[in-house]
Amino acid sequence: MNEYEQKILKCIKNREKSAEQIAEQSGLKLNGVYSTLELLADKNAVKMRIDEEVSYEITEKGRECIENGFPEEIVLKKASENALINQLEGAERSVGVGMAIKKGWISIKNGRLQITNDGIKILKEGYELKDLLKSRNANDELIKRGLLAKKIVKRKYASITEVGLKMLSEMPSSKQALIDRLSKEVIIRGDWKAAEFKKYNVTVPGETPILGGKHILKRFMQKIREIFVEMGFEEMEGGLVESAFWNFDALFQPQDHPARELADTFYLSNPKRINIDDRKLAGRIKRIHEKRWGSKWSFKEAEKAVLRTHTTAVSARKLHSMTLPQGKFFSIGRVFRNEAIDYKHLAEFHQVEGILAWDKANFRNLLWILKEFYRRLGFEKIMFKPSYFPYTEPSLEAHAYFKEKNSWVEIGGAGIFRKEVCKPLFNHYPVLAWGLSLERPLMIMLGIDDIRAFYKNDIKMLSKINEGALEWLL
Amino acid sequence: MAVIKANVEDLITLCGGAVSESNVAGLLDKVGAPLDEREGDTLYIEVTPDRPDYLAVEGIAYSLRSYAGIHQEINKNIKKSSYSIDVDNAICRPYIASLVARNVKLNLDAVESLMQLQEKMHETFGRKRRKIAIGMHNLDSISGKEIKYYDGNGDEKFIPLFETKEMSLREMLSKTEKGRDYASLIEDRFPIVSDSSGIIAAPPILNSERTKIDEHTSNIFVDITGINRNSVENAAAIVALALAMRGGEIESVDITYKQSGDHVTTPNLNDKLIQFNLNSVNKLLGSKFTCSDVADLLLKTGMQAIKKEGNKITAAYPAWRVDVYDDSDIAEEIAIAHGYNEFAPAKPEMFTIGRELNKKRALIQELMIGMGFKEICTFVLTNEDNEFKMLGIDSSKEKCVKIANPLTVEHTIIRKSIIPSMLRTIATNKKHKLPVKLFEIGEVVDENGGTNWVLCAAIYDELCGMQHISGVFNALISKFSIEYSASEHALPYMIPGRCAKVEMKNGIHAVIGEVHPQVLKNHGLEFPVGIVEVNIKGF
């Protein structure tokens, strides 16, 4: 509400007033009052009423009559002096003589004006018509003679409405300037003590700040990390470049296993080989491979450098470095497959893996851990199916039920590491193990069809994905 | 993982009432051959590498019958055929196994299933025909009873399968598709299986047109050659099972290795034996199965408990099973027969303390987000163009981890720095409201294959300069009370005189700078970029 609006509303607070009255009382300009009244009427703060008023104005001729006297008055005065009619000129002669005769004030005798008794009386008491003209009294004679003119005026009246009263009540009562931005000077000088604050429309959304934020995969990793730590697992980590020995041989995958082929695994030309430091361990692995798989085990093949195809290589190294016969460990890391990229497949993605080494561990413990782990991730209904991995026996797949899809979807593999894996590495058995891809459950939970969406790093897309995930990942 | 096709009617017939349309999917899950997809009458079944016997629809049917308790009598005590094979100087693929099947009831489904078995065995168990290769012949087209197996010199001639003209083996390598595909496997030796009229097979490439089988064939001769004796003999057992399930009467073939003097009779369908400890099986499963429970469960898997001494049980299992070695294998068989979902999950009563590694990374992440940066996650797999050329770096002088067998030109090396990925990501977001402030905490790999963790952060903004990005670095480093010294540095992708190198006590180093306008142009960027990369190993 601006200053004009405030003043006008205050002015008509108690009763209806015309624009002119408002202008007069408020000291505002009449034009401004008119235009502001229009605005207030648009806001339904005032109700307008237009009234027609008749008034009379003294004409130029009338003003002369007041100043110099009516022609008949002049004639009357001359008659009192017995003047000759020929001495009269203009209006006195053309109008005044006739009027004075008609009113019975004078008569004419031998070319001279003679005053009557009525005339003497008027001279003594004054001319009534002149008073009427002065007070602009609607008099037919005056109008007819063109001394008084009739005028019609349209007048605007404004009265305050409920809305107007409300606006008025919300208005700061002080007459001081409103405080808009709260500046340092205002705060220090203490202006705010006496002043009012300009009111803002608090329902208008403000300007969104540029936000920092976590990547959805990292957010999900953190969630998984928390779950593992809550369940008593310790984190482990390994390098991306690994020897075939740790990636395959230590996990009892025969050297002619299809997964080791060029079509599935990235082999490196630099570095080409990675030395197997622990020759004793290599010897144990060699014996087991040759005993079980029948063919010769080659050091050269085992020393080939690869991009790790699974984080199970990290688990194998962990088992070998363990000093206690039991422990629980987990890892979350990048893994690589020499595959063509499409909406379902990436050459590089993340794997989550957990292991539990304990001489009393059993299959039912594995099922419990899987159920508990997946439950904490938000998958309530879990089912198990037989499966196969070269390094586990028994092996299984975990499937989760998705209400939205009304179907079971595979969400991870698990099993008990074979003796052939456990014994050479740390001479204890068994070890429960399970793994899942990081991206896949996220895709299912968030309804994302294209796995590449996570790595496109389009800020808009990422924040949209994040919105969908925030609550779930709490 | 292999996927095999099966006609649902054919499978139901083979199972002899053990399965129906409605329960086939559930039962397939239970025997470890899950249904992947169904299209009309065709089932697509997943087969894991430990079960080559499942590469035959007949092998799956055998398991389904066992599981449902409708046992199929396969005559395992087979009689000898009158056929024999002499192996003489077979150096290329030294081992052969063989069998004869009479009165096989073939129809189109059966022929398709046998073809599929061969093809899938070649692909997986046979390691693309290198380890084993299977040939099936019409026995009635074979002349004489004495078969020879030897390496030829390539001049020997025959009409290969589906060809019309006679050609030499050497010609076969170039003139036929299979010849071209598999020539590398024989390294200029030419394994030949021949009867008295000439060549019947040139393994592992092609059979002869003369002895081919079709849906009218009823008597079949099989040769399986390879580089591993166990593998060829196991494959013979699997093929024998498939043919027996099709009503064939299996007969064995005597094989004599001339050089070693070894005599073998294949196939050997006698059950194999395994002794296992009931206690260790129960311990592994967390179960309390009794001896008779186990006997019942084993029967469902096609095995049979035949002897008990204390806790030691001896079980007989079919010759075509190649995945049974110790207690854990038996435990899995029993668990499958019992049903994985029938086991009550049990909480492991074992106390350990959880621990997160690298909490500093989470702290750095928090600080960066606090400064208004958005996190990204990019690939470490990349290529020379992206990493070097786009940044004006001479790639010929750069050493990094290189892929020996790249599938595409996109993936040829592993990144040494996040900066190139960061610039590409800014380019992805260049239309976004400014400023664009991004960071990544991720792996880079040095030329020796060592993995390091680094932080890379960048600001893309109209008024971004050195002072803004080095301010970010200072704000970060000040939280870790690390002493450091900065010096001017020169990098091809930074503006000369606007790039600093920072060295810290504990081996941490960083580069900070304003990206060179040519590099900005290379990435289609129109505003300045300030960038910092910090090795965070020692934080």
Coordinates of N, CA, C and O in Angstrom, one line a residue, chain A residues 18-21 30 34 49-57 136 149-157:
Chain A
S18 N -16.3 13.2 -0.7 CA -16.0 13.4 -2.1 C -14.5 13.5 -2.3 O -13.8 13.8 -1.4
A19 N -14.2 13.4 -3.6 CA -12.7 13.5 -3.9 C -12.2 14.8 -3.5 O -11.1 14.9 -3.0
E20 N -13.0 15.8 -3.7 CA -12.6 17.2 -3.4 C -12.3 17.3 -1.9 O -11.3 17.9 -1.5
Q21 N -13.2 16.8 -1.2 CA -13.1 16.8 0.3 C -11.8 16.1 0.7 O -11.1 16.6 1.5
L30 N -5.7 16.7 -6.2 CA -6.9 16.1 -6.6 C -6.8 15.0 -7.7 O -7.4 14.0 -7.6
Y34 N -8.0 11.2 -7.4 CA -8.8 10.5 -8.4 C -8.2 9.1 -8.8 O -8.8 8.1 -8.7
R49 N -19.2 6.3 -5.4 CA -20.6 6.7 -5.7 C -20.4 8.0 -6.5 O -19.6 8.9 -6.1
I50 N -21.2 8.2 -7.6 CA -21.1 9.4 -8.3 C -22.4 10.1 -8.2 O -23.5 9.6 -8.3
D51 N -22.3 11.4 -7.8 CA -23.5 12.2 -7.6 C -23.5 13.4 -8.5 O -22.5 14.0 -8.8
E52 N -24.8 13.8 -9.1 CA -24.9 15.0 -9.9 C -25.3 16.1 -9.1 O -26.3 16.1 -8.4
E53 N -24.6 17.3 -9.1 CA -24.9 18.4 -8.3 C -25.2 19.6 -9.2 O -24.4 19.9 -10.1
V54 N -26.3 20.3 -8.9 CA -26.6 21.5 -9.7 C -26.1 22.8 -9.0 O -26.4 22.9 -7.8
S55 N -25.4 23.6 -9.6 CA -25.0 24.9 -9.0 C -25.2 26.0 -10.0 O -25.4 25.8 -11.1
Y56 N -25.1 27.2 -9.4 CA -25.3 28.4 -10.3 C -24.1 29.3 -10.2 O -23.5 29.5 -9.1
E57 N -23.7 29.9 -11.3 CA -22.5 30.7 -11.3 C -22.9 32.1 -11.8 O -23.7 32.2 -12.8
R136 N -26.1 33.8 -5.4 CA -26.3 32.9 -6.4 C -27.6 32.1 -6.3 O -27.6 30.9 -6.5
A149 N -25.8 31.7 -14.3 CA -25.8 30.5 -15.2 C -26.0 29.2 -14.4 O -25.3 29.0 -13.4
K150 N -26.8 28.3 -15.0 CA -27.0 27.0 -14.3 C -25.9 26.1 -14.7 O -25.5 26.0 -15.9
K151 N -25.3 25.3 -13.7 CA -24.2 24.4 -14.1 C -24.4 23.1 -13.4 O -24.8 23.0 -12.2
I152 N -24.2 21.9 -14.1 CA -24.4 20.6 -13.5 C -23.0 20.0 -13.3 O -22.2 19.9 -14.2
V153 N -22.7 19.5 -12.1 CA -21.3 19.0 -11.7 C -21.5 17.5 -11.2 O -22.4 17.2 -10.4
K154 N -20.6 16.6 -11.8 CA -20.6 15.2 -11.3 C -19.6 15.1 -10.3 O -18.4 15.4 -10.5
R155 N -20.0 14.6 -9.1 CA -19.0 14.5 -8.0 C -18.8 13.1 -7.6 O -19.7 12.3 -7.5
K156 N -17.5 12.7 -7.3 CA -17.2 11.4 -6.9 C -17.1 11.3 -5.4 O -16.4 12.1 -4.8
Y157 N -17.8 10.3 -4.9 CA -17.8 10.1 -3.4 C -17.2 8.7 -3.1 O -17.4 7.8 -3.9

